PDB file of C-alpha atoms in Angstrom:
ATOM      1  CA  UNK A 251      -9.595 -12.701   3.842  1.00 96.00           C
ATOM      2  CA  UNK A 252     -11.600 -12.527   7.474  1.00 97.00           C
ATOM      3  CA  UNK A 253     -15.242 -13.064   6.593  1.00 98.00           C
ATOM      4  CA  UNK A 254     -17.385 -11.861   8.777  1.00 98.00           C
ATOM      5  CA  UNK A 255     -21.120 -12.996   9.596  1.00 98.00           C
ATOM      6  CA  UNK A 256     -23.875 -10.987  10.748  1.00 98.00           C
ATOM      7  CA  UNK A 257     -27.080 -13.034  11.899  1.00 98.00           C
ATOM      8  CA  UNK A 258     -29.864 -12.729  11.987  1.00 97.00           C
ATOM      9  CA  UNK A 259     -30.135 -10.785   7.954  1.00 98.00           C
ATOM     10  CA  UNK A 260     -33.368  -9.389   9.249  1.00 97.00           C
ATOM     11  CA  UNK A 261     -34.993  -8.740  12.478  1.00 97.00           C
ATOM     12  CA  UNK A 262     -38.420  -7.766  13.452  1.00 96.00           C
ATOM     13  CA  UNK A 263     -39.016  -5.538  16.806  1.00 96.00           C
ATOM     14  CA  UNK A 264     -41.409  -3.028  18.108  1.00 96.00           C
ATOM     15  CA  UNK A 265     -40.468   0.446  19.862  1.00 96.00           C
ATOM     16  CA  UNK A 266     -39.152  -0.405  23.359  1.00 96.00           C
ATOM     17  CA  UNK A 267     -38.058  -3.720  22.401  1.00 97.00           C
ATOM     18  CA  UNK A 268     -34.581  -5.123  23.393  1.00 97.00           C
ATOM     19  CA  UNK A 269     -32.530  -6.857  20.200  1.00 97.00           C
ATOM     20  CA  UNK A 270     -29.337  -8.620  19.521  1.00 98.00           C
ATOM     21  CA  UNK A 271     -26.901  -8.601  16.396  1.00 98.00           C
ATOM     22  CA  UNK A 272     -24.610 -11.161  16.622  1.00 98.00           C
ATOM     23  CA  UNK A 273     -21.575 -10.915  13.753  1.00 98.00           C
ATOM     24  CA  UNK A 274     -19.052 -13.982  13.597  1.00 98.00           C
ATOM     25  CA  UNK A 275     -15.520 -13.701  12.583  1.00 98.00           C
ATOM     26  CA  UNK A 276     -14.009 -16.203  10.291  1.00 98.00           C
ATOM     27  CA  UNK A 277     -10.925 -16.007  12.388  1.00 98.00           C
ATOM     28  CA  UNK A 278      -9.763 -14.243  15.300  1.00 98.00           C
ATOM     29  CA  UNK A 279      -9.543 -10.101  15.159  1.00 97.00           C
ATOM     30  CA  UNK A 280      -9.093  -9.897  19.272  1.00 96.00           C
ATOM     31  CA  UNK A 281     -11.413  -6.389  19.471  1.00 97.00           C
ATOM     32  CA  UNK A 282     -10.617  -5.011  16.180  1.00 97.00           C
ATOM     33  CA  UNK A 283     -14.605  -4.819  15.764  1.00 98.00           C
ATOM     34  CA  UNK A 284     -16.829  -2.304  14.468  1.00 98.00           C
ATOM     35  CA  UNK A 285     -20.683  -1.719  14.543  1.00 98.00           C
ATOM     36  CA  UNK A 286     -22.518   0.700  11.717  1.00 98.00           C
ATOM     37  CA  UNK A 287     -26.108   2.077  11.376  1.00 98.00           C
ATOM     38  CA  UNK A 288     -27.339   3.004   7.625  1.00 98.00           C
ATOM     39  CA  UNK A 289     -30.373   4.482   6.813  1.00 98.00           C
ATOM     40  CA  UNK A 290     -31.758   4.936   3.373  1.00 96.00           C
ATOM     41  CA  UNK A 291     -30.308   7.046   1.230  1.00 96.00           C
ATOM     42  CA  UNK A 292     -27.280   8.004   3.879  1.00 98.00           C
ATOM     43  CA  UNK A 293     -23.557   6.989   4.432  1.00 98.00           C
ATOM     44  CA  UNK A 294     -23.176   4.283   7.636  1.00 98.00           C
ATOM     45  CA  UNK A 295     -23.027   5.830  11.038  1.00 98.00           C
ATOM     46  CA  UNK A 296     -19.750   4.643  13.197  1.00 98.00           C
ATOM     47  CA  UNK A 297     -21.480   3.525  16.748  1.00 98.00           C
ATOM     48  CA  UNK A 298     -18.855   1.112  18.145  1.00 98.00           C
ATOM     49  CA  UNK A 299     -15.381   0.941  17.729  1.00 97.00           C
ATOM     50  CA  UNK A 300     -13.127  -1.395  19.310  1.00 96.00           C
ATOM     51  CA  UNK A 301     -15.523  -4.062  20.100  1.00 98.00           C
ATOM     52  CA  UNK A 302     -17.309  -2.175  23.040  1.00 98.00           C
ATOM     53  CA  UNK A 303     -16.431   1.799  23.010  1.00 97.00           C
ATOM     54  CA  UNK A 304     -19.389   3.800  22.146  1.00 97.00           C
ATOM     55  CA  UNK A 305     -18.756   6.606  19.810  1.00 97.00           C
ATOM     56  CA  UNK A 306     -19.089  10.086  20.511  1.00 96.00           C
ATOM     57  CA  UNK A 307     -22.981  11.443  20.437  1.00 97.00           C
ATOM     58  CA  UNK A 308     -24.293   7.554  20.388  1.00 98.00           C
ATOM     59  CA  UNK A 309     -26.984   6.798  22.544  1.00 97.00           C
ATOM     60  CA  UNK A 310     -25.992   4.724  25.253  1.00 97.00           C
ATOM     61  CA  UNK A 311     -28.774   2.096  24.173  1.00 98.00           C
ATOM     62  CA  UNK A 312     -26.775   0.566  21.515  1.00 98.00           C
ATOM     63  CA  UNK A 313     -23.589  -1.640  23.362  1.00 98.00           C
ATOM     64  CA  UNK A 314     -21.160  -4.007  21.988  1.00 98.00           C
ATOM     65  CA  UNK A 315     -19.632  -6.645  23.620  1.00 98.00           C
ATOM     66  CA  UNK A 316     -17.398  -9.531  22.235  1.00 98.00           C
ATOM     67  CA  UNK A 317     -13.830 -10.607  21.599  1.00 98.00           C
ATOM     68  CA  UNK A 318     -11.713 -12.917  19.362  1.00 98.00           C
ATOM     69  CA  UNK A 319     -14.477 -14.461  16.973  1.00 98.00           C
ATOM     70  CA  UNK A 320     -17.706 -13.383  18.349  1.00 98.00           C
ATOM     71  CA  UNK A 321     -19.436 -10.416  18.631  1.00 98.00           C
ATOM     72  CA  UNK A 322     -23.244  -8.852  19.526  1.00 98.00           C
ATOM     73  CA  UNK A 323     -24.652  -5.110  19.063  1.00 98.00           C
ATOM     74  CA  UNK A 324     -27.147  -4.888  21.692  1.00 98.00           C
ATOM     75  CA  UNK A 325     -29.690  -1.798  21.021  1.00 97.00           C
ATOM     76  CA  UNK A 326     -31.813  -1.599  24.396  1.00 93.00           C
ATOM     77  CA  UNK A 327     -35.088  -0.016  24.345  1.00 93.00           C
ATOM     78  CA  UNK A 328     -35.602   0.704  20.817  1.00 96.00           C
ATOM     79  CA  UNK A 329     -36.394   4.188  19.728  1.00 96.00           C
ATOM     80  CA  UNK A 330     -38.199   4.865  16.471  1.00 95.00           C
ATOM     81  CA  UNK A 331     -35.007   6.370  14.578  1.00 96.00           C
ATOM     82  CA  UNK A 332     -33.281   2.928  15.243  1.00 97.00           C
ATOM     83  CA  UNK A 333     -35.064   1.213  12.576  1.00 93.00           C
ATOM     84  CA  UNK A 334     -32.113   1.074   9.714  1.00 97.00           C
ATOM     85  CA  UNK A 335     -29.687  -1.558   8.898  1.00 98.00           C
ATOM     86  CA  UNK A 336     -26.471  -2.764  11.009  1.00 98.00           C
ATOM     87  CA  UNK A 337     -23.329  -3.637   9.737  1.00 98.00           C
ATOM     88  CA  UNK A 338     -20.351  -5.125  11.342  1.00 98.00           C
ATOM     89  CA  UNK A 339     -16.830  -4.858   9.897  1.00 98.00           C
ATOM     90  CA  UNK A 340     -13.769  -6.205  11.362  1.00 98.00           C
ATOM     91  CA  UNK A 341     -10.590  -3.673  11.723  1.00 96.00           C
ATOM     92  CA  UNK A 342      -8.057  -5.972  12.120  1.00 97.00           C
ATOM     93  CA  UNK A 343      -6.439  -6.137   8.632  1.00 94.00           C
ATOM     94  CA  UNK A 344      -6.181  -5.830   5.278  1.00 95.00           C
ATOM     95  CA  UNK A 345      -8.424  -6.248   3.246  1.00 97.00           C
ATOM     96  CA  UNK A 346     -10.903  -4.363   5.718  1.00 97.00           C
ATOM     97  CA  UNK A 347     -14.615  -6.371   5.303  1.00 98.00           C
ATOM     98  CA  UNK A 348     -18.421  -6.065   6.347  1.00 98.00           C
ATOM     99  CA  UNK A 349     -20.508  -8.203   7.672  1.00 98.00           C
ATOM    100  CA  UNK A 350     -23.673  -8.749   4.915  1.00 98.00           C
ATOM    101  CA  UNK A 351     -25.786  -6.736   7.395  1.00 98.00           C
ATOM    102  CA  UNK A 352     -28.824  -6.709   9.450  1.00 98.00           C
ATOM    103  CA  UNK A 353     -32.121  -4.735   8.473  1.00 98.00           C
ATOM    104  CA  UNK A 354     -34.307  -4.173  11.851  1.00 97.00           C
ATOM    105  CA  UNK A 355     -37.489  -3.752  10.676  1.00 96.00           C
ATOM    106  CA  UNK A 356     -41.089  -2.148  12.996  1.00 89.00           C
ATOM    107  CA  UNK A 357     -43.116  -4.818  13.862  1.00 88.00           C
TER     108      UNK A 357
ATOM    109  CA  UNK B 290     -15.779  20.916  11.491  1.00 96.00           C
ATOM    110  CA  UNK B 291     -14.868  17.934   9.200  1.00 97.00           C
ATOM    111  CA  UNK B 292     -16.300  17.351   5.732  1.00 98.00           C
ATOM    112  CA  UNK B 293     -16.088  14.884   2.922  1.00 98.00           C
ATOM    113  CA  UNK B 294     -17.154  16.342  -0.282  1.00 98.00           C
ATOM    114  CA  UNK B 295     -17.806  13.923  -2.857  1.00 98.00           C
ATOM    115  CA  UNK B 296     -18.408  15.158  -6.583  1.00 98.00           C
ATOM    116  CA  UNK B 297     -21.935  14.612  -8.384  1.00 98.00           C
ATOM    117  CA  UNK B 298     -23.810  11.404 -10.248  1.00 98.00           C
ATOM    118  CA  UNK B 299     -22.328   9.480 -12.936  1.00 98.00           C
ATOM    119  CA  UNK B 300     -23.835   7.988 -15.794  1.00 98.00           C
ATOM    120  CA  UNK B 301     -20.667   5.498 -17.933  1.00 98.00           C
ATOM    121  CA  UNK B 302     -21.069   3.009 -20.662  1.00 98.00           C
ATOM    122  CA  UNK B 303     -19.327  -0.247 -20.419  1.00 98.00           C
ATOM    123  CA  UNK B 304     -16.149   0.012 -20.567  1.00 97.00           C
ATOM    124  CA  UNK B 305     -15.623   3.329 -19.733  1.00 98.00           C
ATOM    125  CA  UNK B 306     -13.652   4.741 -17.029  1.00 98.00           C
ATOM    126  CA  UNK B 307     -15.094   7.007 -13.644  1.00 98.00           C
ATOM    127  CA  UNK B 308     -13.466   9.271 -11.580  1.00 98.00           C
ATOM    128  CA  UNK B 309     -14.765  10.057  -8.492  1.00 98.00           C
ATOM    129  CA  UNK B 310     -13.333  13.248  -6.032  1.00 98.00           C
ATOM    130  CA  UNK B 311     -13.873  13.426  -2.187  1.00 98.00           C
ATOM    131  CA  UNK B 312     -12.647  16.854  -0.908  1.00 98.00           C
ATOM    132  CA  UNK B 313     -11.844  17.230   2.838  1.00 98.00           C
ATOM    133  CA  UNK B 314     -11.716  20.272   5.040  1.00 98.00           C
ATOM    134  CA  UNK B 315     -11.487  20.502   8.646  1.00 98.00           C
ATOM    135  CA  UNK B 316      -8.782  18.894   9.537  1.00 97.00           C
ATOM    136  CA  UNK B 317      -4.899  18.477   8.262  1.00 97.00           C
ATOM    137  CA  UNK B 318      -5.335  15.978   4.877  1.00 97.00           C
ATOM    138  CA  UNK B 319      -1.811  14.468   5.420  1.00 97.00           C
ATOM    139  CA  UNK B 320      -2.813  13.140   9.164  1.00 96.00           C
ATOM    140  CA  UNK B 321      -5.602  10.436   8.273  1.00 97.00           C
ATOM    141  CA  UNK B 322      -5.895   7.972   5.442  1.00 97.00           C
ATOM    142  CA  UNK B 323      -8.895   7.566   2.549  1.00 97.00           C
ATOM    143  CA  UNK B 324     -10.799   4.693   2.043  1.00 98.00           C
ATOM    144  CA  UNK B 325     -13.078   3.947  -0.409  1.00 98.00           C
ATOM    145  CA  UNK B 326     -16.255   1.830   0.257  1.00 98.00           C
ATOM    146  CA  UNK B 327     -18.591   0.246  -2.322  1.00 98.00           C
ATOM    147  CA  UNK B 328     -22.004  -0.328  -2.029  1.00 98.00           C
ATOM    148  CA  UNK B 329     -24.220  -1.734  -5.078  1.00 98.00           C
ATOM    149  CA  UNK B 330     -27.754  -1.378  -5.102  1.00 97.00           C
ATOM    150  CA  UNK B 331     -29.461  -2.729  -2.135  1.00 96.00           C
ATOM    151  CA  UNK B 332     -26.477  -4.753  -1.448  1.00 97.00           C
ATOM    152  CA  UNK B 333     -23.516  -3.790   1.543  1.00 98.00           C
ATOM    153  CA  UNK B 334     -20.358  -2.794   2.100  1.00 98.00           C
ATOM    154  CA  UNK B 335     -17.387  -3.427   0.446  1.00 98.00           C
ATOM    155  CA  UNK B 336     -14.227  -2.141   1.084  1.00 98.00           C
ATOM    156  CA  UNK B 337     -11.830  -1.068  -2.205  1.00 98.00           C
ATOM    157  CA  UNK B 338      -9.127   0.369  -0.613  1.00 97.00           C
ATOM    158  CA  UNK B 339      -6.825   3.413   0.785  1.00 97.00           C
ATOM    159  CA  UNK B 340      -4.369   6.104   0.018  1.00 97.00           C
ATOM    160  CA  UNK B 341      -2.044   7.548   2.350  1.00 97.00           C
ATOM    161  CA  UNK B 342      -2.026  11.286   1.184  1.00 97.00           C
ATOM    162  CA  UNK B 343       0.944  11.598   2.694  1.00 96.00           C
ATOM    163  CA  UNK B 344       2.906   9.520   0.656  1.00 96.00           C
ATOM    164  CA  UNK B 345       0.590   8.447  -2.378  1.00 97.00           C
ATOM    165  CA  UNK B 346       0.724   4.687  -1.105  1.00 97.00           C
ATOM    166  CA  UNK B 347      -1.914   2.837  -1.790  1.00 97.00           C
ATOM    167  CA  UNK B 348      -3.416  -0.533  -1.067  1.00 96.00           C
ATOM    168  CA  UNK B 349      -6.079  -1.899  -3.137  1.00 97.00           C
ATOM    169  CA  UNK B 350      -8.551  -5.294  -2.239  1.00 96.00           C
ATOM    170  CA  UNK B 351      -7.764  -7.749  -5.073  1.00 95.00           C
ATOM    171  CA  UNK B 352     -11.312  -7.835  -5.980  1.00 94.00           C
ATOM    172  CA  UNK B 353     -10.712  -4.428  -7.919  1.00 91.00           C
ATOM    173  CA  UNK B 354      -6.757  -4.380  -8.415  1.00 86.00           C
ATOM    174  CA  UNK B 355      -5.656  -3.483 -12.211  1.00 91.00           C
ATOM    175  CA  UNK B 356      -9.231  -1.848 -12.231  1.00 97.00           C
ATOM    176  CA  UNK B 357      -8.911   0.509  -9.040  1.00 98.00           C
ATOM    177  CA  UNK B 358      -6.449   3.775  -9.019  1.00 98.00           C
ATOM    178  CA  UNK B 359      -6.798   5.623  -5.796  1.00 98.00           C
ATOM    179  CA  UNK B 360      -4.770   9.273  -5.265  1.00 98.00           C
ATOM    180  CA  UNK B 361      -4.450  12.118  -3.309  1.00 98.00           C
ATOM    181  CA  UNK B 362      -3.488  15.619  -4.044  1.00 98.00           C
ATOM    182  CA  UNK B 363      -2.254  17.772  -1.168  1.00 98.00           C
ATOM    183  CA  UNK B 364      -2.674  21.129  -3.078  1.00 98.00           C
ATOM    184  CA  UNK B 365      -6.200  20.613  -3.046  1.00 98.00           C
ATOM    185  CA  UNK B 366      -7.022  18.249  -0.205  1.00 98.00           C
ATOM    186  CA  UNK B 367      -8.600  16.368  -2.190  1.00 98.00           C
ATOM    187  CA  UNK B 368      -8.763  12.364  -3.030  1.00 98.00           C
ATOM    188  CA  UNK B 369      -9.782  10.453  -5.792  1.00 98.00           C
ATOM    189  CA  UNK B 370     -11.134   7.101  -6.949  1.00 98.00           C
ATOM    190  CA  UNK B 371     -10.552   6.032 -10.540  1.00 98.00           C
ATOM    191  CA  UNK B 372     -12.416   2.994 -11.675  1.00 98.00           C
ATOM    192  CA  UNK B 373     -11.636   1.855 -14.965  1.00 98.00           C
ATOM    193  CA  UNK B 374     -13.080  -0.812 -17.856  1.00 97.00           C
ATOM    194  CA  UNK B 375     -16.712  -0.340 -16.132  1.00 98.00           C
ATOM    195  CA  UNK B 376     -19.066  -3.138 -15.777  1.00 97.00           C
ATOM    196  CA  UNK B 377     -23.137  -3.415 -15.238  1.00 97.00           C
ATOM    197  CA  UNK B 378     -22.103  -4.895 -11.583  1.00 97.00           C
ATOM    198  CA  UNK B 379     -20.004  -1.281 -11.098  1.00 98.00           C
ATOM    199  CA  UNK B 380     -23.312   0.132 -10.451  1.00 98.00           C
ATOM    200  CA  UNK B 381     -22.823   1.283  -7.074  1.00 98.00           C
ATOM    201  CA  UNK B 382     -22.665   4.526  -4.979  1.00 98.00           C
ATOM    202  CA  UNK B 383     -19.244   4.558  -3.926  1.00 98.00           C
ATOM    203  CA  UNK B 384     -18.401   6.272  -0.621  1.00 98.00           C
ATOM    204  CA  UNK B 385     -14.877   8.361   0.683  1.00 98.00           C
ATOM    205  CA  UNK B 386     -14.207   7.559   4.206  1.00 98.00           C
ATOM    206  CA  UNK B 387     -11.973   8.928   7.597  1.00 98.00           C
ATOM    207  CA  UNK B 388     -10.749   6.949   9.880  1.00 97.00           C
ATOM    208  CA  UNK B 389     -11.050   7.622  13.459  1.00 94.00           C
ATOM    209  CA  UNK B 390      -7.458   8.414  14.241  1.00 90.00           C
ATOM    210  CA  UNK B 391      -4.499   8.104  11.671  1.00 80.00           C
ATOM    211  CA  UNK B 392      -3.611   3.827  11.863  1.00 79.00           C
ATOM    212  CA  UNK B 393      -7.506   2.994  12.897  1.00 89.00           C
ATOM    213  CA  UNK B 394      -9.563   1.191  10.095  1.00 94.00           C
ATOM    214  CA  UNK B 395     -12.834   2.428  11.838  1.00 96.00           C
ATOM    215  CA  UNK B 396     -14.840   5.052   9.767  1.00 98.00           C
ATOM    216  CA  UNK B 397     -16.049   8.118  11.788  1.00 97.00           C
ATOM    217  CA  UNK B 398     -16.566  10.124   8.640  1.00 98.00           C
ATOM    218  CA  UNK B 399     -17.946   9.623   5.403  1.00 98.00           C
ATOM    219  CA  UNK B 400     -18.690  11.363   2.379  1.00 98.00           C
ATOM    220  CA  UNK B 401     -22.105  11.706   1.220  1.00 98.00           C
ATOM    221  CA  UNK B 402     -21.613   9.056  -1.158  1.00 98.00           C
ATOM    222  CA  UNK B 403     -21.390   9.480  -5.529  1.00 98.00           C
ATOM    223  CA  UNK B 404     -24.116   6.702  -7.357  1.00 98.00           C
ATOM    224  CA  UNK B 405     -22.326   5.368 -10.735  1.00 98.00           C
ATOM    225  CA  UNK B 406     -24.507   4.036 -13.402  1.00 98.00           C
ATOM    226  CA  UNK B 407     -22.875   1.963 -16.105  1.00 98.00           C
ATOM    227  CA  UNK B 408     -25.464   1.359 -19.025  1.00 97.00           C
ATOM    228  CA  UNK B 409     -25.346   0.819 -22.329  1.00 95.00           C
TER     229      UNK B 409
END
C-alpha cells in the first residue's frame, strides 16, 4: 500500500497568514494527488485534484504543487472559514489512502 | 444537481451486522463508481472500497475484506455498504462518495455521512 504523510499534524496561523501542507508519498504516484478540507461535523471538500488543478468554486488561495513523491497545499492569505483540517490522498491506485491530516488551527 | 443521500444513525451490538444506503440523483448511476470512506471518531480517512453499479464489481481494501459487502441497485439508484461481525473500533461515520469523472479516484461528492455506534 502507498502511505502517504502529511506534516506538519497541526499548524497554528492567524487570518492573512500564508501556510504550507506538505504530504509525502511512500512511493511514486506521478500527479495522482489530491487535497481535502473537513470541517466539523461535514463530509471533506475536494480542492485539488491532480496535484495542482483547482476545483470548481475553490478560492484561488489554496494551490498545490508537487509531483512523484512530494507534495504541498499552499493556502495564501488565510480567510477565517479556512480554519478546518487538510487531508491529502493519493489517486494513483488501489487501495486509495489519506494522508493522517493536518488541523490549522487560529492563532 | 447531484446528491448523495445517506440513510439515518445506527446504534449495533457487537457482532451485529449494519447496512448503510447512499441514494444518488442527478446524474446517470451507471456512469460513476461508489466509494465508501471511513472515518472513526476524531480520527481520518480511510478508504473501504468501490462498486461499479454498472456491473456489481467490487473491490474491497483488505483491512475490511470478509467483513465489507458493497452493492448497487440500478432500480433504485441506490448503493449500499454492509458491514458485518461489528466491533467497538467500527464506530465510525461512514461516508458514500463520487468520483470526479467515471475512472478518477478523486471525490467531488460526498454523502452527508451515517455515524455507527457498536455498544454493548
Amino acid at each position: 500500500d502507498i502511505q502517504m504523510t502529511q506534516s506538519p499534524s497541526s499548524v497554528s496561523a492567524s487570518v492573512g497568514d500564508r501556510v504550507t501542507i506538505t504530504c509525502r508519498a511512500s512511493q511514486g504516484i506521478i500527479s495522482w494527488l489530491a487535497w481535502y478540507q473537513q470541517k466539523p461535523g461535514k463530509a471533506p471538500n475536494l480542492l485539488i485534484y491532480a496535484a495542482s488543478s483547482l476545483q470548481s468554486g475553490v478560492p484561488s488561495r489554496f494551490r498545490g504543487s508537487g509531483s512523484g513523491t512530494d507534495f504541498t497545499l499552499t493556502i495564501s492569505s488565510l480567510q477565517p472559514e479556512d480554519f478546518a483540517t487538510y487531508y491529502c490522498q493519493q489517486t494513483y491506485g488501489f487501495p486509495i489512502t489519506f494522508g493522517q491530516g493536518t488541523r490549522l488551527e487560529i492563532k | 444537481e447531484v446528491q448523495l443521500v445517506q440513510s439515518g444513525a445506527e446504534v449495533k451490538k457487537p457482532g451485529a451486522t449494519v447496512k448503510i444506503s447512499c441514494k444518488v440523483s442527478g446524474y446517470t448511476f451507471i456512469d460513476y463508481y461508489m466509494h465508501w470512506v471511513q472515518q472513526a471518531p476524531g480520527k481520518g480517512l480511510e478508504w473501504m472500497g468501490l462498486v461499479d453499479p454498472e456491473d456489481g464489481e467490487t473491490i474491497y481494501v483488505e483491512k475490511f475484506q470478509g467483513r465489507v459487502t458493497i452493492t448497487a441497485d440500478t432500480s433504485t439508484d441506490t448503493t449500499y455498504m454492509e458491514l458485518s461481525d461489528l466491533r467497538s473500533e467500527d464506530t465510525a461515520v461512514y461516508y458514500c462518495a463520487r468520483p470526479s469523472s467515471s475512472h478518477n479516484r478523486d471525490f467531488d461528492y460526498w454523502g452527508q455521512g451515517t455515524l455507527v455506534t457498536v455498544s454493548s
